[in-house]
């Protein structure tokens, strides 16, 4: 079988290696615009902070490595057109300019995403930078070595990480966020307030509800002006971090797209064309907390989808089980981990949701040391399903977010989480683990509201069983 992969960052890299490992007889060709594969953009902030000394260490594979496994690797090649009805693609060699056609039996679209560039005047100024790929990261590092005042446009995970990293290297950093909070897709107001205070305590200026309208100043100016709805601001350089958009234009009008522009796929990651599959940032996901399609451009999602596609093109044996969009952020020695829905987003999706907050410590006070721990647990009042969680502590509690992710994946309830068996040892937690405790708070809240009927989905228990 002849297989073509278009794009080779995370999903494409994993799909290629998995195909060649399990089906080495496959005639596999990979087309990629750049000359590097598998760049971990999540490591850019570590590089800016000088915790990672070599940006090249952010690669976990290479064109040569995949070529050695048996693939035909055509990097620095731009796919110009896909003709799905005839199973052909048109390609340009970016070095020679030669244009040629190729054919496929199965096509895997792992074209990824691009930085969502707002249609602003002056966005093409050389001092307005984007940050996602290897080349863009190099440009930002060069700018950081040259300039002192840096503005970050957008305060999602990447924007907050960039701001914190640059504050540690002596830069004057200003953050502009159009929303009334930071990390609005991941945390509710209380956690946002904590993040903002951390940034401000480290001399970062944070401007909320501040929409950037334009960048003015020519390329030769010492500074550029950022025009916003709250006035004008001067800076040496600006980094735009306003989210991502899926790269799906090659198949526009040929396969079904979701409302966010990503490829619509079935549970085996097959598009509406039976011979075309999609994975990674160009692809929709099933977001389990809301049981709906969503756009979630995360490397963790991409590598899982890439591995599944590598099997499913040979037979539908590996269904995609969805995501909780679990993420984590290290901020000035604190761990912030999230999974699933925030309360705000649960209510926006029409769920009858509520939340409780655990404020305590992660192990008993009689131990030589402990740290404060805050957990926000979001749940559905009607079904009692766990919908999401946010955890914050100086202690590394990130794996607990993974535990809640499993609970959401399995449709577990607050009753399940309250009593699920977890280890106890004073070095690590309480007799009731803190995840048990926050779920018990939810049960108490529901009981106080007169909603006392438990549901133990994990145990196969229903209220009518005696």
Tab-separated table of C-alpha atoms in Angstrom:
chain	number	residue	atom	x	y	z
A	1	UNK	CA	0.000	0.000	0.000
A	2	UNK	CA	1.225	3.487	-0.867
A	3	UNK	CA	0.779	5.995	1.951
A	4	UNK	CA	1.538	9.714	1.918
A	5	UNK	CA	1.884	11.814	5.062
A	6	UNK	CA	1.640	15.590	4.661
A	7	UNK	CA	3.280	17.407	7.569
A	8	UNK	CA	5.668	15.910	10.096
A	9	UNK	CA	5.675	17.555	13.476
A	10	UNK	CA	4.143	15.438	16.268
A	11	UNK	CA	1.266	13.481	14.720
A	12	UNK	CA	3.132	12.955	11.444
A	13	UNK	CA	6.327	11.814	13.135
A	14	UNK	CA	4.561	9.295	15.372
A	15	UNK	CA	2.379	8.035	12.510
A	16	UNK	CA	5.436	7.481	10.314
A	17	UNK	CA	7.476	5.623	12.919
A	18	UNK	CA	4.513	3.469	13.964
A	19	UNK	CA	3.692	2.528	10.357
A	20	UNK	CA	7.283	1.576	9.608
A	21	UNK	CA	7.596	-0.394	12.837
A	22	UNK	CA	4.458	-2.483	12.284
A	23	UNK	CA	4.185	-2.484	8.481
A	24	UNK	CA	7.734	-2.111	7.134
A	25	UNK	CA	6.554	-3.177	3.671
A	26	UNK	CA	4.537	0.051	3.315
A	27	UNK	CA	5.520	2.445	0.522
A	28	UNK	CA	5.575	5.561	2.712
A	29	UNK	CA	6.383	9.081	1.525
A	30	UNK	CA	6.489	12.136	3.780
A	31	UNK	CA	6.204	15.731	2.577
A	32	UNK	CA	7.250	18.580	4.884
A	33	UNK	CA	7.879	22.264	4.147
A	34	UNK	CA	10.805	22.676	6.538
A	35	UNK	CA	13.938	20.607	7.111
A	36	UNK	CA	13.191	19.531	10.678
A	37	UNK	CA	10.680	17.159	12.256
A	38	UNK	CA	9.185	16.778	15.748
A	39	UNK	CA	9.917	20.198	17.257
A	40	UNK	CA	8.569	20.541	20.811
A	41	UNK	CA	7.288	24.112	20.877
A	42	UNK	CA	6.367	23.703	24.546
A	43	UNK	CA	10.104	23.956	25.252
A	44	UNK	CA	10.463	27.460	23.795
A	45	UNK	CA	9.875	29.179	27.131
A	46	UNK	CA	12.528	26.948	28.736
A	47	UNK	CA	14.958	28.049	26.044
A	48	UNK	CA	14.107	31.736	26.529
A	49	UNK	CA	14.662	31.283	30.246
A	50	UNK	CA	18.053	29.598	29.606
A	51	UNK	CA	16.994	26.418	31.409
A	52	UNK	CA	17.460	24.578	28.103
A	53	UNK	CA	20.715	25.655	26.504
A	54	UNK	CA	20.208	24.281	22.993
A	55	UNK	CA	16.992	24.727	21.055
A	56	UNK	CA	18.029	21.700	18.986
A	57	UNK	CA	17.441	19.520	22.059
A	58	UNK	CA	13.707	20.122	21.531
A	59	UNK	CA	13.679	17.594	18.641
A	60	UNK	CA	13.010	13.912	19.337
A	61	UNK	CA	13.324	12.682	15.745
A	62	UNK	CA	14.768	13.808	12.415
A	63	UNK	CA	14.244	13.382	8.658
A	64	UNK	CA	17.330	11.158	8.577
A	65	UNK	CA	16.066	8.900	11.346
A	66	UNK	CA	12.742	8.307	9.606
A	67	UNK	CA	14.466	7.871	6.261
A	68	UNK	CA	16.708	5.215	7.833
A	69	UNK	CA	13.565	3.363	8.929
A	70	UNK	CA	12.504	3.047	5.279
A	71	UNK	CA	10.416	6.108	4.405
A	72	UNK	CA	10.917	8.376	1.416
A	73	UNK	CA	11.414	11.733	3.110
A	74	UNK	CA	10.914	14.882	1.089
A	75	UNK	CA	11.580	17.817	3.387
A	76	UNK	CA	11.631	21.355	1.992
A	77	UNK	CA	8.725	20.327	-0.238
A	78	UNK	CA	5.460	22.266	-0.285
A	79	UNK	CA	2.256	20.422	-1.158
A	80	UNK	CA	0.316	22.803	-3.394
A	81	UNK	CA	-2.821	20.805	-4.062
A	82	UNK	CA	-4.619	17.614	-3.137
A	83	UNK	CA	-7.026	16.050	-5.632
A	84	UNK	CA	-8.967	13.651	-3.445
A	85	UNK	CA	-11.122	12.281	-6.253
A	86	UNK	CA	-8.047	11.153	-8.210
A	87	UNK	CA	-5.838	10.290	-5.206
A	88	UNK	CA	-3.093	12.681	-6.335
A	89	UNK	CA	-1.138	15.561	-4.835
A	90	UNK	CA	0.878	18.314	-6.504
A	91	UNK	CA	4.170	19.243	-4.861
A	92	UNK	CA	6.820	21.938	-5.278
A	93	UNK	CA	10.470	21.358	-4.404
A	94	UNK	CA	11.205	24.543	-2.438
A	95	UNK	CA	14.915	24.437	-3.304
A	96	UNK	CA	14.765	23.762	-7.043
A	97	UNK	CA	11.298	25.069	-7.865
A	98	UNK	CA	10.394	21.823	-9.640
A	99	UNK	CA	6.680	20.942	-9.505
A	100	UNK	CA	5.538	17.319	-9.761
A	101	UNK	CA	2.616	15.035	-8.932
A	102	UNK	CA	2.445	11.999	-6.669
A	103	UNK	CA	-0.242	9.394	-5.968
A	104	UNK	CA	-1.488	7.615	-2.869
A	105	UNK	CA	-3.716	4.805	-1.702
A	106	UNK	CA	-4.115	6.335	1.756
A	107	UNK	CA	-3.405	9.945	2.707
A	108	UNK	CA	-2.658	11.082	6.266
A	109	UNK	CA	-3.149	14.781	6.909
A	110	UNK	CA	-0.948	15.919	9.791
A	111	UNK	CA	-0.578	19.493	8.583
A	112	UNK	CA	-0.771	20.911	12.092
A	113	UNK	CA	-1.703	24.469	12.959
A	114	UNK	CA	-0.418	27.997	12.608
A	115	UNK	CA	-0.401	30.900	15.020
A	116	UNK	CA	-3.776	32.626	14.826
A	117	UNK	CA	-2.713	35.979	13.416
A	118	UNK	CA	-5.253	38.713	14.130
A	119	UNK	CA	-6.035	40.954	11.125
A	120	UNK	CA	-4.336	43.998	12.611
A	121	UNK	CA	-2.672	46.932	10.954
A	122	UNK	CA	1.091	46.568	11.310
A	123	UNK	CA	1.041	42.848	12.088
A	124	UNK	CA	3.726	42.419	9.406
A	125	UNK	CA	6.171	44.742	11.194
A	126	UNK	CA	9.504	42.985	11.709
A	127	UNK	CA	9.281	43.722	15.442
A	128	UNK	CA	5.985	41.848	15.726
A	129	UNK	CA	6.922	38.191	16.156
A	130	UNK	CA	5.030	34.911	16.092
A	131	UNK	CA	6.104	31.891	18.091
A	132	UNK	CA	5.364	28.246	17.352
A	133	UNK	CA	8.036	26.614	15.223
A	134	UNK	CA	11.797	26.249	15.425
A	135	UNK	CA	12.626	29.174	13.146
A	136	UNK	CA	10.254	31.528	15.001
A	137	UNK	CA	11.768	30.512	18.329
A	138	UNK	CA	15.227	31.363	17.025
A	139	UNK	CA	14.029	34.804	15.952
A	140	UNK	CA	12.506	35.500	19.379
A	141	UNK	CA	15.679	34.449	21.177
A	142	UNK	CA	17.720	36.785	18.973
A	143	UNK	CA	15.269	39.621	19.702
A	144	UNK	CA	15.402	38.903	23.442
A	145	UNK	CA	19.184	39.240	23.389
A	146	UNK	CA	18.899	42.617	21.662
A	147	UNK	CA	15.830	44.259	23.259
A	148	UNK	CA	14.783	44.978	26.852
A	149	UNK	CA	11.059	45.847	26.611
A	150	UNK	CA	8.916	42.984	25.333
A	151	UNK	CA	5.135	42.840	24.991
A	152	UNK	CA	3.159	39.589	24.959
A	153	UNK	CA	-0.165	39.662	23.121
A	154	UNK	CA	-2.384	36.952	24.586
A	155	UNK	CA	-2.341	35.243	27.990
A	156	UNK	CA	-3.050	31.600	27.348
A	157	UNK	CA	-0.578	28.954	28.472
A	158	UNK	CA	2.085	29.989	25.947
A	159	UNK	CA	1.719	33.710	26.634
A	160	UNK	CA	1.992	33.272	30.398
A	161	UNK	CA	4.992	30.967	30.012
A	162	UNK	CA	6.760	33.420	27.670
A	163	UNK	CA	6.104	36.306	30.068
A	164	UNK	CA	7.443	34.424	33.083
A	165	UNK	CA	10.505	33.166	31.217
A	166	UNK	CA	11.470	36.624	29.956
A	167	UNK	CA	10.922	38.208	33.382
A	168	UNK	CA	13.559	35.826	34.764
A	169	UNK	CA	16.140	37.075	32.274
A	170	UNK	CA	15.787	40.711	33.281
A	171	UNK	CA	13.349	41.912	30.625
A	172	UNK	CA	10.587	44.402	31.199
A	173	UNK	CA	7.499	42.453	30.169
A	174	UNK	CA	3.975	43.683	29.471
A	175	UNK	CA	1.056	41.326	28.855
A	176	UNK	CA	-2.056	42.356	26.922
A	177	UNK	CA	-5.124	40.147	27.279
A	178	UNK	CA	-8.462	40.881	25.607
A	179	UNK	CA	-10.377	38.730	28.116
A	180	UNK	CA	-11.152	39.744	31.738
A	181	UNK	CA	-8.839	36.987	33.026
A	182	UNK	CA	-5.765	35.002	31.987
A	183	UNK	CA	-5.751	31.312	31.006
A	184	UNK	CA	-9.476	31.673	30.294
A	185	UNK	CA	-9.731	28.266	28.585
A	186	UNK	CA	-8.162	26.463	31.538
A	187	UNK	CA	-8.955	28.089	34.893
A	188	UNK	CA	-11.733	29.962	36.636
A	189	UNK	CA	-11.451	33.388	38.238
A	190	UNK	CA	-9.758	32.456	41.522
A	191	UNK	CA	-6.874	30.689	39.798
A	192	UNK	CA	-6.591	33.489	37.247
A	193	UNK	CA	-6.261	36.032	40.062
A	194	UNK	CA	-3.452	33.971	41.581
A	195	UNK	CA	-1.590	33.764	38.253
A	196	UNK	CA	-1.931	37.517	37.707
A	197	UNK	CA	-0.569	38.241	41.177
A	198	UNK	CA	2.420	36.000	40.523
A	199	UNK	CA	3.158	37.854	37.302
A	200	UNK	CA	2.761	41.247	38.947
A	201	UNK	CA	4.936	40.230	41.910
A	202	UNK	CA	7.666	39.561	39.339
A	203	UNK	CA	7.310	43.041	37.829
A	204	UNK	CA	5.200	42.077	34.818
A	205	UNK	CA	2.542	44.591	33.783
A	206	UNK	CA	-0.752	42.816	33.058
A	207	UNK	CA	-3.481	44.621	31.126
A	208	UNK	CA	-6.815	42.762	31.118
A	209	UNK	CA	-9.745	43.555	28.812
A	210	UNK	CA	-7.211	45.295	26.607
A	211	UNK	CA	-7.750	44.597	22.938
A	212	UNK	CA	-4.863	45.305	20.595
A	213	UNK	CA	-6.037	47.188	17.490
A	214	UNK	CA	-2.821	47.983	15.610
A	215	UNK	CA	0.979	48.130	15.628
A	216	UNK	CA	2.488	51.361	14.332
A	217	UNK	CA	6.051	52.421	13.637
A	218	UNK	CA	8.253	51.443	10.732
A	219	UNK	CA	10.875	48.709	10.802
A	220	UNK	CA	13.660	51.241	11.439
A	221	UNK	CA	12.020	52.822	14.512
A	222	UNK	CA	13.578	52.278	17.923
A	223	UNK	CA	10.207	51.165	19.264
A	224	UNK	CA	6.767	50.255	18.003
A	225	UNK	CA	3.460	51.552	19.333
A	226	UNK	CA	0.748	49.127	20.380
A	227	UNK	CA	-2.633	50.769	19.907
A	228	UNK	CA	-5.342	49.322	22.173
A	229	UNK	CA	-8.829	50.155	23.402
A	230	UNK	CA	-7.157	51.278	26.649
A	231	UNK	CA	-4.640	53.630	25.059
A	232	UNK	CA	-1.254	53.406	23.342
A	233	UNK	CA	1.833	51.621	24.668
A	234	UNK	CA	5.456	51.636	23.541
A	235	UNK	CA	7.608	48.525	23.354
A	236	UNK	CA	10.775	47.290	21.670
A	237	UNK	CA	9.247	44.096	20.319
A	238	UNK	CA	5.902	42.272	20.544
A	239	UNK	CA	5.224	38.518	20.585
A	240	UNK	CA	1.783	37.464	19.356
A	241	UNK	CA	0.426	34.455	21.250
A	242	UNK	CA	-3.289	34.542	20.515
A	243	UNK	CA	-3.952	30.865	19.846
A	244	UNK	CA	-3.769	28.570	16.846
A	245	UNK	CA	-5.745	27.820	13.721
A	246	UNK	CA	-5.815	24.457	11.889
A	247	UNK	CA	-4.058	24.092	8.532
A	248	UNK	CA	-6.786	22.478	6.442
A	249	UNK	CA	-6.922	24.564	3.249
A	250	UNK	CA	-5.497	21.761	1.073
A	251	UNK	CA	-8.760	19.857	1.396
A	252	UNK	CA	-11.188	22.781	1.450
A	253	UNK	CA	-14.405	21.726	-0.261
A	254	UNK	CA	-13.279	18.093	-0.512
A	255	UNK	CA	-13.871	16.803	3.011
A	256	UNK	CA	-16.083	17.847	5.894
A	257	UNK	CA	-14.730	20.455	8.320
A	258	UNK	CA	-15.865	21.258	11.844
A	259	UNK	CA	-17.082	24.758	12.688
A	260	UNK	CA	-13.606	25.706	13.938
A	261	UNK	CA	-12.114	24.760	10.566
A	262	UNK	CA	-10.499	21.499	11.653
A	263	UNK	CA	-10.999	18.190	9.882
A	264	UNK	CA	-14.091	16.321	10.990
A	265	UNK	CA	-13.282	12.662	11.623
A	266	UNK	CA	-15.012	9.528	12.861
A	267	UNK	CA	-13.851	7.528	15.873
A	268	UNK	CA	-11.063	5.992	13.752
A	269	UNK	CA	-9.810	9.450	12.660
A	270	UNK	CA	-11.069	8.918	9.122
A	271	UNK	CA	-12.345	12.020	7.334
A	272	UNK	CA	-15.479	12.082	5.169
A	273	UNK	CA	-13.220	10.734	2.383
A	274	UNK	CA	-12.602	7.064	3.265
A	275	UNK	CA	-8.997	7.152	2.012
A	276	UNK	CA	-7.980	10.287	3.921
A	277	UNK	CA	-7.226	10.310	7.642
A	278	UNK	CA	-6.289	13.237	9.877
A	279	UNK	CA	-4.468	13.641	13.180
A	280	UNK	CA	-2.992	16.357	15.368
A	281	UNK	CA	-3.597	20.090	15.367
A	282	UNK	CA	-5.442	20.027	12.021
A	283	UNK	CA	-8.008	17.588	13.406
A	284	UNK	CA	-11.036	17.858	15.655
A	285	UNK	CA	-11.193	15.951	18.928
A	286	UNK	CA	-13.921	14.472	21.064
A	287	UNK	CA	-13.848	16.536	24.242
A	288	UNK	CA	-15.110	14.061	26.817
A	289	UNK	CA	-16.285	16.432	29.579
A	290	UNK	CA	-18.851	18.022	27.238
A	291	UNK	CA	-19.196	14.944	24.987
A	292	UNK	CA	-18.846	17.149	21.917
A	293	UNK	CA	-16.398	17.984	19.156
A	294	UNK	CA	-13.749	20.573	20.003
A	295	UNK	CA	-10.498	22.022	18.741
A	296	UNK	CA	-7.650	21.224	21.145
A	297	UNK	CA	-4.181	21.762	19.630
A	298	UNK	CA	-1.989	19.922	22.145
A	299	UNK	CA	1.086	17.760	21.518
A	300	UNK	CA	-0.313	15.108	23.868
A	301	UNK	CA	-3.404	14.803	21.664
A	302	UNK	CA	-1.370	14.834	18.442
A	303	UNK	CA	0.928	11.936	19.316
A	304	UNK	CA	-1.970	9.753	20.423
A	305	UNK	CA	-3.928	10.445	17.269
A	306	UNK	CA	-0.829	9.904	15.139
A	307	UNK	CA	-0.297	6.471	16.650
A	308	UNK	CA	-3.941	5.473	16.188
A	309	UNK	CA	-4.006	6.580	12.537
A	310	UNK	CA	-0.930	4.458	11.839
A	311	UNK	CA	-2.982	1.395	12.746
A	312	UNK	CA	-6.386	2.420	11.411
A	313	UNK	CA	-5.294	2.969	7.801
A	314	UNK	CA	-4.744	-0.810	7.706
A	315	UNK	CA	-8.051	-1.634	9.438
A	316	UNK	CA	-10.258	0.076	11.987
A	317	UNK	CA	-8.856	-1.522	15.135
A	318	UNK	CA	-7.914	1.450	17.343
A	319	UNK	CA	-10.765	3.875	18.109
A	320	UNK	CA	-9.937	7.315	19.426
A	321	UNK	CA	-11.242	7.686	22.997
A	322	UNK	CA	-11.165	11.478	23.188
A	323	UNK	CA	-9.391	13.955	25.415
A	324	UNK	CA	-9.750	15.940	28.610
A	325	UNK	CA	-7.198	18.529	27.384
A	326	UNK	CA	-5.069	18.047	30.490
A	327	UNK	CA	-2.266	20.595	30.816
A	328	UNK	CA	0.174	21.946	33.362
A	329	UNK	CA	2.197	25.071	33.961
A	330	UNK	CA	5.244	25.661	36.176
A	331	UNK	CA	5.149	29.263	37.384
A	332	UNK	CA	7.850	30.604	39.692
A	333	UNK	CA	8.203	27.324	41.567
A	334	UNK	CA	4.485	26.530	41.643
A	335	UNK	CA	2.671	23.769	39.788
A	336	UNK	CA	-0.680	24.588	38.181
A	337	UNK	CA	-2.410	21.632	36.519
A	338	UNK	CA	-5.791	21.517	34.810
A	339	UNK	CA	-8.041	18.972	33.171
A	340	UNK	CA	-11.508	19.072	31.675
A	341	UNK	CA	-13.950	21.961	31.928
A	342	UNK	CA	-13.880	25.077	34.060
A	343	UNK	CA	-17.159	26.053	35.697
A	344	UNK	CA	-17.579	29.008	33.341
A	345	UNK	CA	-17.164	26.853	30.260
A	346	UNK	CA	-19.380	24.081	31.650
A	347	UNK	CA	-22.212	26.555	32.178
A	348	UNK	CA	-21.673	28.032	28.700
A	349	UNK	CA	-22.142	24.543	27.271
A	350	UNK	CA	-25.501	24.245	28.983
A	351	UNK	CA	-24.421	21.806	31.684
A	352	UNK	CA	-26.037	22.014	35.115
A	353	UNK	CA	-22.641	22.419	36.731
A	354	UNK	CA	-21.220	23.598	40.018
A	355	UNK	CA	-17.824	23.586	41.717
A	356	UNK	CA	-16.208	23.251	45.133
A	357	UNK	CA	-12.795	24.364	46.336
A	358	UNK	CA	-10.457	22.461	48.634
A	359	UNK	CA	-7.966	24.677	50.468
A	360	UNK	CA	-5.538	22.705	52.561
A	361	UNK	CA	-2.187	20.962	52.405
A	362	UNK	CA	-1.038	17.924	50.461
A	363	UNK	CA	0.175	16.011	53.541
A	364	UNK	CA	-0.354	16.296	57.328
A	365	UNK	CA	0.915	19.317	59.235
A	366	UNK	CA	2.803	17.065	61.674
A	367	UNK	CA	5.248	16.220	58.897
A	368	UNK	CA	8.501	18.250	58.842
A	369	UNK	CA	7.167	20.279	55.928
A	370	UNK	CA	4.169	20.562	53.651
A	371	UNK	CA	2.738	23.065	51.176
A	372	UNK	CA	-0.614	24.689	50.612
A	373	UNK	CA	-2.827	22.984	48.046
A	374	UNK	CA	-5.881	24.376	46.280
A	375	UNK	CA	-8.169	22.208	44.168
A	376	UNK	CA	-11.210	23.410	42.245
A	377	UNK	CA	-13.450	20.496	41.259
A	378	UNK	CA	-16.169	21.005	38.655
A	379	UNK	CA	-19.077	18.553	38.422
A	380	UNK	CA	-22.547	18.095	36.963
A	381	UNK	CA	-25.251	18.499	39.622
A	382	UNK	CA	-27.748	16.289	37.810
A	383	UNK	CA	-25.563	13.338	36.824
A	384	UNK	CA	-22.851	14.006	39.460
A	385	UNK	CA	-20.238	13.366	36.754
A	386	UNK	CA	-16.780	14.852	37.304
A	387	UNK	CA	-16.258	17.525	34.619
A	388	UNK	CA	-12.929	19.150	35.439
A	389	UNK	CA	-10.347	20.167	37.997
A	390	UNK	CA	-7.699	22.806	38.645
A	391	UNK	CA	-4.873	22.068	41.100
A	392	UNK	CA	-2.305	24.496	42.495
A	393	UNK	CA	0.603	23.947	44.875
A	394	UNK	CA	4.339	24.351	45.261
A	395	UNK	CA	4.306	20.573	45.581
A	396	UNK	CA	4.186	18.670	42.293
A	397	UNK	CA	0.533	17.676	42.100
A	398	UNK	CA	0.432	17.385	38.313
A	399	UNK	CA	-0.127	13.615	38.318
A	400	UNK	CA	-3.287	14.175	40.338
A	401	UNK	CA	-4.656	16.079	37.337
A	402	UNK	CA	-4.031	12.900	35.345
A	403	UNK	CA	-6.014	10.923	37.935
A	404	UNK	CA	-8.969	13.289	37.534
A	405	UNK	CA	-8.551	13.000	33.759
A	406	UNK	CA	-9.057	9.239	34.065
A	407	UNK	CA	-12.170	9.853	36.180
A	408	UNK	CA	-13.620	12.139	33.491
A	409	UNK	CA	-12.675	9.651	30.761
A	410	UNK	CA	-14.531	6.899	32.615
A	411	UNK	CA	-17.625	9.043	33.368
A	412	UNK	CA	-16.964	8.709	37.086
A	413	UNK	CA	-19.023	10.679	39.579
A	414	UNK	CA	-18.138	12.730	42.635
A	415	UNK	CA	-19.242	9.677	44.644
A	416	UNK	CA	-16.704	7.482	42.872
A	417	UNK	CA	-13.924	10.017	43.361
A	418	UNK	CA	-14.829	10.557	47.017
A	419	UNK	CA	-14.298	6.926	47.952
A	420	UNK	CA	-11.994	5.447	45.320
A	421	UNK	CA	-9.146	3.545	46.960
A	422	UNK	CA	-5.967	5.627	47.103
A	423	UNK	CA	-2.805	4.964	49.057
A	424	UNK	CA	-2.158	6.546	52.449
A	425	UNK	CA	1.299	7.225	53.794
A	426	UNK	CA	2.083	10.429	55.727
A	427	UNK	CA	5.019	11.201	53.464
A	428	UNK	CA	2.612	11.548	50.552
A	429	UNK	CA	-0.963	12.345	51.637
A	430	UNK	CA	-3.757	11.917	54.186
A	431	UNK	CA	-5.840	8.782	54.985
A	432	UNK	CA	-8.300	10.309	52.550
A	433	UNK	CA	-6.298	11.606	49.611
A	434	UNK	CA	-6.927	15.244	48.741
A	435	UNK	CA	-8.832	14.146	45.630
A	436	UNK	CA	-11.120	12.115	47.888
A	437	UNK	CA	-11.527	15.160	50.111
A	438	UNK	CA	-12.488	17.634	47.386
A	439	UNK	CA	-15.057	15.154	46.040
A	440	UNK	CA	-16.461	14.750	49.554
A	441	UNK	CA	-16.874	18.530	49.671
A	442	UNK	CA	-18.958	18.262	46.497
A	443	UNK	CA	-21.113	15.530	48.055
A	444	UNK	CA	-21.648	17.685	51.157
A	445	UNK	CA	-22.630	20.650	48.983
A	446	UNK	CA	-25.168	18.575	47.092
A	447	UNK	CA	-26.563	17.139	50.326
A	448	UNK	CA	-26.993	20.665	51.730
A	449	UNK	CA	-28.965	21.530	48.588
A	450	UNK	CA	-31.213	18.492	49.080
A	451	UNK	CA	-29.623	16.454	46.312
A	452	UNK	CA	-28.388	13.364	48.146
A	453	UNK	CA	-28.823	10.474	45.709
A	454	UNK	CA	-25.361	8.950	45.081
A	455	UNK	CA	-24.200	7.345	41.862
A	456	UNK	CA	-21.279	4.934	41.884
A	457	UNK	CA	-20.554	4.362	38.208
A	458	UNK	CA	-17.147	2.800	38.766
A	459	UNK	CA	-18.633	0.080	40.956
A	460	UNK	CA	-21.561	-0.639	38.668
A	461	UNK	CA	-23.882	0.571	41.438
A	462	UNK	CA	-27.174	2.304	40.832
A	463	UNK	CA	-29.390	3.839	43.565
A	464	UNK	CA	-32.104	1.146	43.217
A	465	UNK	CA	-29.662	-1.638	44.114
A	466	UNK	CA	-29.854	-2.827	47.715
